[in-house]
mmCIF file of C-alpha atoms in Angstrom:
data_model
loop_
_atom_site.group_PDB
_atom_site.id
_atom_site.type_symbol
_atom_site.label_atom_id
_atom_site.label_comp_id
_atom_site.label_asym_id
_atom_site.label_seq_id
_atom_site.Cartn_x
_atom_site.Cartn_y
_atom_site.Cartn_z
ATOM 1 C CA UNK A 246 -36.642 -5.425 30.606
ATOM 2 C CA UNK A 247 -38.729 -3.425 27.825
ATOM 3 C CA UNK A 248 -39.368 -4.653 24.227
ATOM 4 C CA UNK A 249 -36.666 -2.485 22.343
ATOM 5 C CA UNK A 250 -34.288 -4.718 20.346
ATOM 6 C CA UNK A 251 -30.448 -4.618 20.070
ATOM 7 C CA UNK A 252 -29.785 -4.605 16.245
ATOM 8 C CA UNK A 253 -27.231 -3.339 13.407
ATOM 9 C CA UNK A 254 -28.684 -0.015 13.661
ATOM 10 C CA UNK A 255 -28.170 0.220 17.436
ATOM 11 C CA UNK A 256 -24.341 -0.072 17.387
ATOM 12 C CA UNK A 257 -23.523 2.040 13.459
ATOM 13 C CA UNK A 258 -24.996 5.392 14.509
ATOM 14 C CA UNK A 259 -26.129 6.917 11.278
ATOM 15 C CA UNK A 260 -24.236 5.026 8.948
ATOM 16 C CA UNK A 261 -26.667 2.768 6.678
ATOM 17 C CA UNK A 262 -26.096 -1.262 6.477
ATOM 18 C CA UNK A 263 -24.653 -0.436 2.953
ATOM 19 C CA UNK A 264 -22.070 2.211 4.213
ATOM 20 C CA UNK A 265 -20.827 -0.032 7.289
ATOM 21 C CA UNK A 266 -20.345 -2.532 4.991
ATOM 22 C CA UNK A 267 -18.220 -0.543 2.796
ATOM 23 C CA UNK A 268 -16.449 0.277 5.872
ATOM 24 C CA UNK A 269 -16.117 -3.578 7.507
ATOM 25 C CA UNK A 270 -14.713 -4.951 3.816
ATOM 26 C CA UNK A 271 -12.425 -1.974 3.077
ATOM 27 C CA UNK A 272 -11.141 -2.406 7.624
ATOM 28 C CA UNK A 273 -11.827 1.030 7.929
ATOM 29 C CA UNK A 274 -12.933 1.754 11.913
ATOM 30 C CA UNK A 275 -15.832 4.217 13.331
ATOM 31 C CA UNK A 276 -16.566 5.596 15.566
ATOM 32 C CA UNK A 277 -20.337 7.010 17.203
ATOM 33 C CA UNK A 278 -21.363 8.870 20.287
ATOM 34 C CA UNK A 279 -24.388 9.278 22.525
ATOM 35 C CA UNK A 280 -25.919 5.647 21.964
ATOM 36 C CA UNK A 281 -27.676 5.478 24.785
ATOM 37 C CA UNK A 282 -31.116 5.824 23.829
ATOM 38 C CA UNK A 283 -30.617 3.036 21.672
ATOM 39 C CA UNK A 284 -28.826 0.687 23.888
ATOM 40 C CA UNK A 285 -30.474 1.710 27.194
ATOM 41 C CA UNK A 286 -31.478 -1.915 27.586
ATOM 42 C CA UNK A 287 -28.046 -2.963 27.690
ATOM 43 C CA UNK A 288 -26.792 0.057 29.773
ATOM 44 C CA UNK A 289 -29.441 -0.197 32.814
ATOM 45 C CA UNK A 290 -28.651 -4.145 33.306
ATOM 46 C CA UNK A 291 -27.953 -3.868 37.205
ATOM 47 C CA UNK A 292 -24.988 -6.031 36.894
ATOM 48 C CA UNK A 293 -23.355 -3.959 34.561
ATOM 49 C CA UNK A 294 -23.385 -0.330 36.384
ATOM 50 C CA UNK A 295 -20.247 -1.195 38.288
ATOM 51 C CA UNK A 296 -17.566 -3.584 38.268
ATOM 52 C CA UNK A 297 -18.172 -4.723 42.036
ATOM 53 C CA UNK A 298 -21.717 -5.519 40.387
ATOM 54 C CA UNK A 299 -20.595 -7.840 37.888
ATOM 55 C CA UNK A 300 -17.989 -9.280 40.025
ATOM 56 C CA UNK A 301 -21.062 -10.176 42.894
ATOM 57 C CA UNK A 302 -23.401 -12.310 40.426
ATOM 58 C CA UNK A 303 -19.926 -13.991 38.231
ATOM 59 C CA UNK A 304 -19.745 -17.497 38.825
ATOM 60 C CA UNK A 305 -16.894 -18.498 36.377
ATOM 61 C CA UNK A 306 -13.386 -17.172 36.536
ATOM 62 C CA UNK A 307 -12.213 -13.557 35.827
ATOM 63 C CA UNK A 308 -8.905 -13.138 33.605
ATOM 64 C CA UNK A 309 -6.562 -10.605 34.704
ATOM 65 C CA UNK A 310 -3.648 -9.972 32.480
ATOM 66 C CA UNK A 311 -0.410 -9.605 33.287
ATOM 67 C CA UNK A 312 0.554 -5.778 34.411
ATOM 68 C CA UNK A 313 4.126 -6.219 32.323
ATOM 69 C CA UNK A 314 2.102 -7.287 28.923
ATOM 70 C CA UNK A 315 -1.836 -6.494 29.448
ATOM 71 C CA UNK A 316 -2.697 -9.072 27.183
ATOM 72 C CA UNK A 317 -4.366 -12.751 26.935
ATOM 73 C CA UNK A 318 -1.333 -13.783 25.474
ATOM 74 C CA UNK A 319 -0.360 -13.327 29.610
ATOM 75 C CA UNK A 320 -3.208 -13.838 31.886
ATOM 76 C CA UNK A 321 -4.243 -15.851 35.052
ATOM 77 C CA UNK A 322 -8.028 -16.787 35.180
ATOM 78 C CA UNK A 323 -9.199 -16.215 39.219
ATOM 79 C CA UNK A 324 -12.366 -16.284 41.253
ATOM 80 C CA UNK A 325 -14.426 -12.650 40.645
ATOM 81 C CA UNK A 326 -13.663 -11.090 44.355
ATOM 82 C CA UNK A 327 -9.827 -11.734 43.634
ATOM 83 C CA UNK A 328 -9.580 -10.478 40.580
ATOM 84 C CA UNK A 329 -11.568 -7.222 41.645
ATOM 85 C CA UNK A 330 -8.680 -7.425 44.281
ATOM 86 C CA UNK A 331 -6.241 -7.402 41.713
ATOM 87 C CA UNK A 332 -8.387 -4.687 39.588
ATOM 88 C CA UNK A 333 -8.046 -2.106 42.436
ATOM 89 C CA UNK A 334 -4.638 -3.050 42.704
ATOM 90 C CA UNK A 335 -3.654 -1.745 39.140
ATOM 91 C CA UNK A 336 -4.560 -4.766 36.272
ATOM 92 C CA UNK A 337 -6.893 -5.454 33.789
ATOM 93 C CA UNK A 338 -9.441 -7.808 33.877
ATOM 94 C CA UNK A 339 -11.607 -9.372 31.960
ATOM 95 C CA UNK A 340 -14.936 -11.141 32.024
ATOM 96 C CA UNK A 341 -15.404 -13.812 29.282
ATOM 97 C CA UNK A 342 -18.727 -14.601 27.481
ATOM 98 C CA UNK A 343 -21.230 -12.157 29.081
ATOM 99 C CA UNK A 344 -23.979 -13.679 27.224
ATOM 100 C CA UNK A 345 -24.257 -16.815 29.202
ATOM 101 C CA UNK A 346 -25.787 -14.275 31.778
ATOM 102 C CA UNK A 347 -29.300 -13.184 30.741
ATOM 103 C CA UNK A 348 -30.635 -15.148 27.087
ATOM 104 C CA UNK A 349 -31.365 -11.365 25.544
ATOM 105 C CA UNK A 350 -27.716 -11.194 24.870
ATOM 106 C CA UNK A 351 -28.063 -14.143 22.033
ATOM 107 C CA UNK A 352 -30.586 -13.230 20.797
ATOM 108 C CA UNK A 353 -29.087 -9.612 20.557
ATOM 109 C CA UNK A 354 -26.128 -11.065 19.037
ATOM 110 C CA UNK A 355 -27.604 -13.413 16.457
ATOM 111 C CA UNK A 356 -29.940 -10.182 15.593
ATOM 112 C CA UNK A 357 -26.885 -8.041 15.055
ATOM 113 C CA UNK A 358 -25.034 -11.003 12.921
ATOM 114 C CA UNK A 359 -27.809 -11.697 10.558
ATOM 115 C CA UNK A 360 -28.443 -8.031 9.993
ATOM 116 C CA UNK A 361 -24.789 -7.822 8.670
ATOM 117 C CA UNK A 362 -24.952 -11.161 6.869
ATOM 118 C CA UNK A 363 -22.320 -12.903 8.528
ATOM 119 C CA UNK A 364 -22.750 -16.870 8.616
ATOM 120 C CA UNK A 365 -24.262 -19.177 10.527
ATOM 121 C CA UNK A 366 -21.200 -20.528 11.899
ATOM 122 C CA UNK A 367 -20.162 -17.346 13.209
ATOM 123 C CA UNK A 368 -18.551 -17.499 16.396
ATOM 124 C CA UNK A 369 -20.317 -14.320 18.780
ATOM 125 C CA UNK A 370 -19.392 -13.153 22.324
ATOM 126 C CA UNK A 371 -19.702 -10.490 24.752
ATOM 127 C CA UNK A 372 -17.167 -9.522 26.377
ATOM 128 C CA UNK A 373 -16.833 -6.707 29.382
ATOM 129 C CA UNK A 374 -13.313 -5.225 30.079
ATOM 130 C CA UNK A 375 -12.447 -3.385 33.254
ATOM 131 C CA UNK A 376 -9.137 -1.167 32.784
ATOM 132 C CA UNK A 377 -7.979 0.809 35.965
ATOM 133 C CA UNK A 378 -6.770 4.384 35.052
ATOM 134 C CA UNK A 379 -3.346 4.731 33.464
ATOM 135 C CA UNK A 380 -3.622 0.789 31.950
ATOM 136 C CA UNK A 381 -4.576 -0.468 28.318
ATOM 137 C CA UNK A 382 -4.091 -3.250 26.479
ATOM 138 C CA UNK A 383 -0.849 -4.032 24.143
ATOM 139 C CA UNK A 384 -0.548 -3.336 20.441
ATOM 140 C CA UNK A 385 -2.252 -6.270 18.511
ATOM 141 C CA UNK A 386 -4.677 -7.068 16.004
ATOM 142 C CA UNK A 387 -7.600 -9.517 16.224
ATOM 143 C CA UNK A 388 -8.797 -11.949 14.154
ATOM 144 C CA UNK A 389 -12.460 -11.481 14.718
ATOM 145 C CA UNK A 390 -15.296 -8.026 13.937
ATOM 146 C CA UNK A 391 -15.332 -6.052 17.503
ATOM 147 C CA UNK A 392 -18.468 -3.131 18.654
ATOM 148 C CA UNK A 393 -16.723 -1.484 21.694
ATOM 149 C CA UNK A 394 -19.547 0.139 23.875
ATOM 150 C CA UNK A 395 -18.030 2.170 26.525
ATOM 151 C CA UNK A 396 -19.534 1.571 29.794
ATOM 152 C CA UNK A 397 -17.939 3.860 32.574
ATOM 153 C CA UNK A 398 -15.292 5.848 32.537
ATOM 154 C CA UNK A 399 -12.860 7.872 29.277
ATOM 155 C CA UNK A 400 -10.694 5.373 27.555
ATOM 156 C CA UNK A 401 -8.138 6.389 24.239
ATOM 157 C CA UNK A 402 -7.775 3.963 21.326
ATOM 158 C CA UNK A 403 -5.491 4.202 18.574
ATOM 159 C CA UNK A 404 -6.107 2.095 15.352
ATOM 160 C CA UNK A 405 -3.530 1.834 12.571
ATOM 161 C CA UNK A 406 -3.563 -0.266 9.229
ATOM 162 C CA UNK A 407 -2.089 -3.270 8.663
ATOM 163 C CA UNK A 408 0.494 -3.035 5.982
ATOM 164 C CA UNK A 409 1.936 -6.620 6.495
ATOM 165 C CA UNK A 410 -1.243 -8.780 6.233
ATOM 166 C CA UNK A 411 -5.222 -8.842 5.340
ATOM 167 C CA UNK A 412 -7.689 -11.295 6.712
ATOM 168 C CA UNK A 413 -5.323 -12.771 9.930
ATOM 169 C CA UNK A 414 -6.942 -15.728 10.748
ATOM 170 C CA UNK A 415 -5.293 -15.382 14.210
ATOM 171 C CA UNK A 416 -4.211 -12.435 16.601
ATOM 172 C CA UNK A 417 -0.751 -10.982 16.891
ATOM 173 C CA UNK A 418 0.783 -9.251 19.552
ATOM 174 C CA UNK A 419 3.359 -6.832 18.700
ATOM 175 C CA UNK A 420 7.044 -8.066 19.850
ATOM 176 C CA UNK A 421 5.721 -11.374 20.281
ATOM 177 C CA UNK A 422 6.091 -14.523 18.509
ATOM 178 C CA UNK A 423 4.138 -15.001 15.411
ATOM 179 C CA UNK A 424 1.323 -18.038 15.010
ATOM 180 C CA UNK A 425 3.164 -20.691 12.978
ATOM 181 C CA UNK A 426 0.021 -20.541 10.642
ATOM 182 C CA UNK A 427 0.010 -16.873 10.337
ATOM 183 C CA UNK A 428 3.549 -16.469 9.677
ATOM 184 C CA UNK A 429 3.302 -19.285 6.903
ATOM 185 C CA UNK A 430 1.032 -17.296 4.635
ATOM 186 C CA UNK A 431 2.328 -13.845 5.691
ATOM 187 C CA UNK A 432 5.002 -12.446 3.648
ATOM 188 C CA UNK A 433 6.171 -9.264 5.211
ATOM 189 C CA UNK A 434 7.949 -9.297 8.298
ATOM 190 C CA UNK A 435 5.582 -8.224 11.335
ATOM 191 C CA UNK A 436 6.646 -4.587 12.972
ATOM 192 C CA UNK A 437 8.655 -4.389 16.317
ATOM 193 C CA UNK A 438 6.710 -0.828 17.345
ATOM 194 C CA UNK A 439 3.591 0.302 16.733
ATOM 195 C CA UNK A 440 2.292 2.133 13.640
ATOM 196 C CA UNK A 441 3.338 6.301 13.930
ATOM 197 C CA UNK A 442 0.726 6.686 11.557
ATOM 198 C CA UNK A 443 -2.199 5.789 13.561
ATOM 199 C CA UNK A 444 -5.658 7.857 14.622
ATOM 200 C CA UNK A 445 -6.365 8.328 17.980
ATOM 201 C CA UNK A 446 -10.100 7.795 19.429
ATOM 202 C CA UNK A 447 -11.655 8.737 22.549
ATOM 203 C CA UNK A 448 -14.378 6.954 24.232
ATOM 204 C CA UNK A 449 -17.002 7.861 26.518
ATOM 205 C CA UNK A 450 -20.053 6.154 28.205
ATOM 206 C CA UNK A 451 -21.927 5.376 24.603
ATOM 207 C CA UNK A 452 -19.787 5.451 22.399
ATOM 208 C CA UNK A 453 -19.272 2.903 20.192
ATOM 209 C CA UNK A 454 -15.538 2.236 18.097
ATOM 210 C CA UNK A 455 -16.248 -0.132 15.760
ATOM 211 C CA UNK A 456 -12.749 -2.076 15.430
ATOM 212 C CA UNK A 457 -12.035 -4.276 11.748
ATOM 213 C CA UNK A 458 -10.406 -7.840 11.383
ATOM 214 C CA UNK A 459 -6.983 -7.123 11.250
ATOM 215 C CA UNK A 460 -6.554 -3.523 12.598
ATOM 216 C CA UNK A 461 -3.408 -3.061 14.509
ATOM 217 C CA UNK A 462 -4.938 -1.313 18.232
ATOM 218 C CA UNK A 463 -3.847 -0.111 21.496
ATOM 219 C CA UNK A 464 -5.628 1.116 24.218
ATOM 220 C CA UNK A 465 -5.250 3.321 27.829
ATOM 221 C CA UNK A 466 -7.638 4.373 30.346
ATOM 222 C CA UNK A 467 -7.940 8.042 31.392
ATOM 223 C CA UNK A 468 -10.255 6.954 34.307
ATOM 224 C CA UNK A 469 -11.199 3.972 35.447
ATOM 225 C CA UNK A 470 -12.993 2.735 32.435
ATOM 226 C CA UNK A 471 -15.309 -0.215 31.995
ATOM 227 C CA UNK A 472 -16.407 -1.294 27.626
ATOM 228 C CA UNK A 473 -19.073 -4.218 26.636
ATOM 229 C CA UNK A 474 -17.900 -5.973 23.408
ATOM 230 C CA UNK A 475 -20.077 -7.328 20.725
ATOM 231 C CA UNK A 476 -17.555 -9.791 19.248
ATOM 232 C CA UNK A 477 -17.878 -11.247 15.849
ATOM 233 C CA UNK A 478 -15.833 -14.288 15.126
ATOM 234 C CA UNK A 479 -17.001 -15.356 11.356
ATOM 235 C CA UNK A 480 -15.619 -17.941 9.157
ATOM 236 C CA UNK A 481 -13.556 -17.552 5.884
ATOM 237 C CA UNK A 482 -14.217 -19.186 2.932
ATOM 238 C CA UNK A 483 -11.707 -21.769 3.940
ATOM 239 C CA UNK A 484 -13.810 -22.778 6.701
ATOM 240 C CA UNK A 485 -17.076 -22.406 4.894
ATOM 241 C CA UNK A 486 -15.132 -25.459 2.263
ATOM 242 C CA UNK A 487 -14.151 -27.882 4.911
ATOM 243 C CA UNK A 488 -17.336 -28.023 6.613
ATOM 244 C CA UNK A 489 -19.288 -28.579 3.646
ATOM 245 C CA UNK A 490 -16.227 -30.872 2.075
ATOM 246 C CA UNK A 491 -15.933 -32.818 5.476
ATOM 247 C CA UNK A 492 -20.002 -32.856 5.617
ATOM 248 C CA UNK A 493 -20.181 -34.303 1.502
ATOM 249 C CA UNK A 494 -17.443 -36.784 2.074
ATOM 250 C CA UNK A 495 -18.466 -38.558 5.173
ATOM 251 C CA UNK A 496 -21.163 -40.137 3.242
ATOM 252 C CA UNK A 497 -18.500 -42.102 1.582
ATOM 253 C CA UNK A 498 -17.350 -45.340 3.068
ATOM 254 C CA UNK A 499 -14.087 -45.134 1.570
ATOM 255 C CA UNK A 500 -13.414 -41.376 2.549
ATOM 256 C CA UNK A 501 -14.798 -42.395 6.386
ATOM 257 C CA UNK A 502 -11.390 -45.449 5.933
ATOM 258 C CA UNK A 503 -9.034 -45.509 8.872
ATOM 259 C CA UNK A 504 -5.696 -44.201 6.904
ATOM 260 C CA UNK A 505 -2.437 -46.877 7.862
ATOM 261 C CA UNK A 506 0.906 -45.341 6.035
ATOM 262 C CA UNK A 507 3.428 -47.798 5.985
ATOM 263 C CA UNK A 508 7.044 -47.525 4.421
ATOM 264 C CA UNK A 509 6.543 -49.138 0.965
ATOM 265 C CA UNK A 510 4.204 -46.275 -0.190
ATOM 266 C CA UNK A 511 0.746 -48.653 -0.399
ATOM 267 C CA UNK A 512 -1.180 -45.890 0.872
ATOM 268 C CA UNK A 513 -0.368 -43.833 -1.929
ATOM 269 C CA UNK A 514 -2.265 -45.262 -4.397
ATOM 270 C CA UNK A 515 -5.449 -45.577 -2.124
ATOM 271 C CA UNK A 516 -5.232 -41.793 -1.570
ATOM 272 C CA UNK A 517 -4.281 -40.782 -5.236
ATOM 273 C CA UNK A 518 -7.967 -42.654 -6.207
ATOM 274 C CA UNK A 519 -9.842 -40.801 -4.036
ATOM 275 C CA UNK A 520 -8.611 -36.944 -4.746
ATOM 276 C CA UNK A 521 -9.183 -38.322 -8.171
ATOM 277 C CA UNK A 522 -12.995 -39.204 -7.777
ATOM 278 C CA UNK A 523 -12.913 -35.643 -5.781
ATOM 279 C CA UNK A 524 -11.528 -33.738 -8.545
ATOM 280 C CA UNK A 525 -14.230 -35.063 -10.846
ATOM 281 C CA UNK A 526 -16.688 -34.678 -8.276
ATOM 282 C CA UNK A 527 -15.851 -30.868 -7.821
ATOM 283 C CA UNK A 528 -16.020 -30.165 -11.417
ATOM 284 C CA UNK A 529 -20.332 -30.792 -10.674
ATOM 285 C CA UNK A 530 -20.509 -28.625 -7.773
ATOM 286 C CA UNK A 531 -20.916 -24.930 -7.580
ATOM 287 C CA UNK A 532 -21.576 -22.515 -3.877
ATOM 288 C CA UNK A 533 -25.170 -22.789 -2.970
ATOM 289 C CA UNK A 534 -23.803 -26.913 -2.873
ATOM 290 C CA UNK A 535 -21.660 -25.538 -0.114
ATOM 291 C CA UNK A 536 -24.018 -23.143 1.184
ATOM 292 C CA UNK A 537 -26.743 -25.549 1.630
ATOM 293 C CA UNK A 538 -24.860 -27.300 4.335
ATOM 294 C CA UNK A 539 -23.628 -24.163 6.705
ATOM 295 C CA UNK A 540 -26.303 -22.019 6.399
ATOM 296 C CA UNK A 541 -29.416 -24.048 5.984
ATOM 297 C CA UNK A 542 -31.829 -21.864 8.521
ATOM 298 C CA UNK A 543 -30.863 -19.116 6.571
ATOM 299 C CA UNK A 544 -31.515 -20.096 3.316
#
């Protein structure tokens, strides 16, 4: 492989790192054509110039999802040469984790993630989609950042906003049960169809789409069409506090106690002492206290 590096710039065309971030915090998607140049290291991998290619070097399971949802919420995980069976057959499948393959792919990723400032604890995954002509996946949203670089083939997107709720922590299919979680803190009801007022994208090899937390999508291959995810799972600030909280605490004996709740309410008073040295505690403490902890390499 040559020297040229995978970074921000490779996958926002000629938006600046100030302008995509306008556009990640305000979930607005974009799109960019004729990458290549840029992301010719990725593109000429050998494994990645056909399907039967990745499919010959895989040595973990393939997911195909189910032809009557086309979505993980449905899917079977099968060796590689029977799910390109079932590919050629009419379903899409998926190949989990990419980056376990070659170690340029972390190091790509962690390059892209620190060049947009997300944490350390970031979650980040390749993924590599094969759709069959004619298929797509259901409406949904994610919970996670998405770069969708179009392999092989012409495949149409449509993106809508979400009007019922910002910053999902988890995905939602559309017609599907809602995450007990999500539908705890959500409180409009989730829609039955998918948005009218959406925009419609087309993708060809190199282009990029980048898709926002959140964004209700759809998808359908014109050809057989193979995409490469960059996927971006960061943490909230929720997450950022319970690391650090669980990280400050479990240098306290009493906090580390095995908890026994009986019926006469003993446990009560135990608990009520310790939220009550916390709340005095967390009076002292202010973010870098927090920040310290989760992003240490970085700061």
């Amino acid at each position: 492989m040559s020297n040229t590096e995978i970074n921000l710039k490779s996958l926002i065309g000629d938006n600046t790192r100030e302008e995509f971030l306008k556009l990640l915090k305000s979930r607005t998607p974009f799109i960019s054509h004729g990458n290549t140049e840029a992301l010719k290291d990725l593109m000429s991998l050998p494994f990645l110039d056909s399907v039967e290619s990745l499919a010959a070097c895989w040595r973990d399971t393939v997911d195909v999802f189910h032809p009557k949802i086309a979505d993980e919420i449905s899917k079977t995980s099968i060796p590689p040469e029977d799910a390109l069976h079932e590919y050629k057959n009419g379903s899409c499948i998926l190949f989990n984790d990419v980056n376990r393959i070659i170690p340029e792919f972390d190091r790509w990723n962690q390059q892209i993630r620190r060049d947009i400032g997300f944490s350390e604890l970031t979650y980040v995954r390749n993924l590599v989609y094969a759709t069959p002509a004619g298929k797509g996946n259901a409406p949904h949203f994610d919970q996670n950042f998405n770069f969708v670089l179009q392999l092989e083939g012409t495949k149409k997107w449509w993106l809508a906003e979400n009007n019922t709720i910002n910053n999902p922590m988890t995905r939602h299919v559309i017609g599907h049960p809602v995450d007990d979680e999500l539908g705890r803190y959500s409180a409009k009801e989730f829609p039955q169809s998918f948005p009218a007022d959406c925009t419609e994208y087309i993708l060809e090899p190199g282009s990029i789409l980048f898709v926002p937390r959140g964004v209700w999508h759809m998808t359908e291959a014109v050809t057989d069409a193979v995409s490469f995810n960059f996927t971006f799972t960061p943490p909230t600030w929720i997450d950022i506090a319970m690391t650090a909280l669980r990280e400050k605490l479990s240098h306290s004996e009493q906090w580390r106690e095995t908890v026994i709740i009986d019926d006469k309410g003993t446990h009560n008073s135990e608990f009520n002492q310790l939220i009550n040295g916390l709340s005095a505690d967390v009076k002292n403490w202010n973010a870098v206290d927090f920040l310290d902890i989760t992003e240490h390499q970085e700061l």
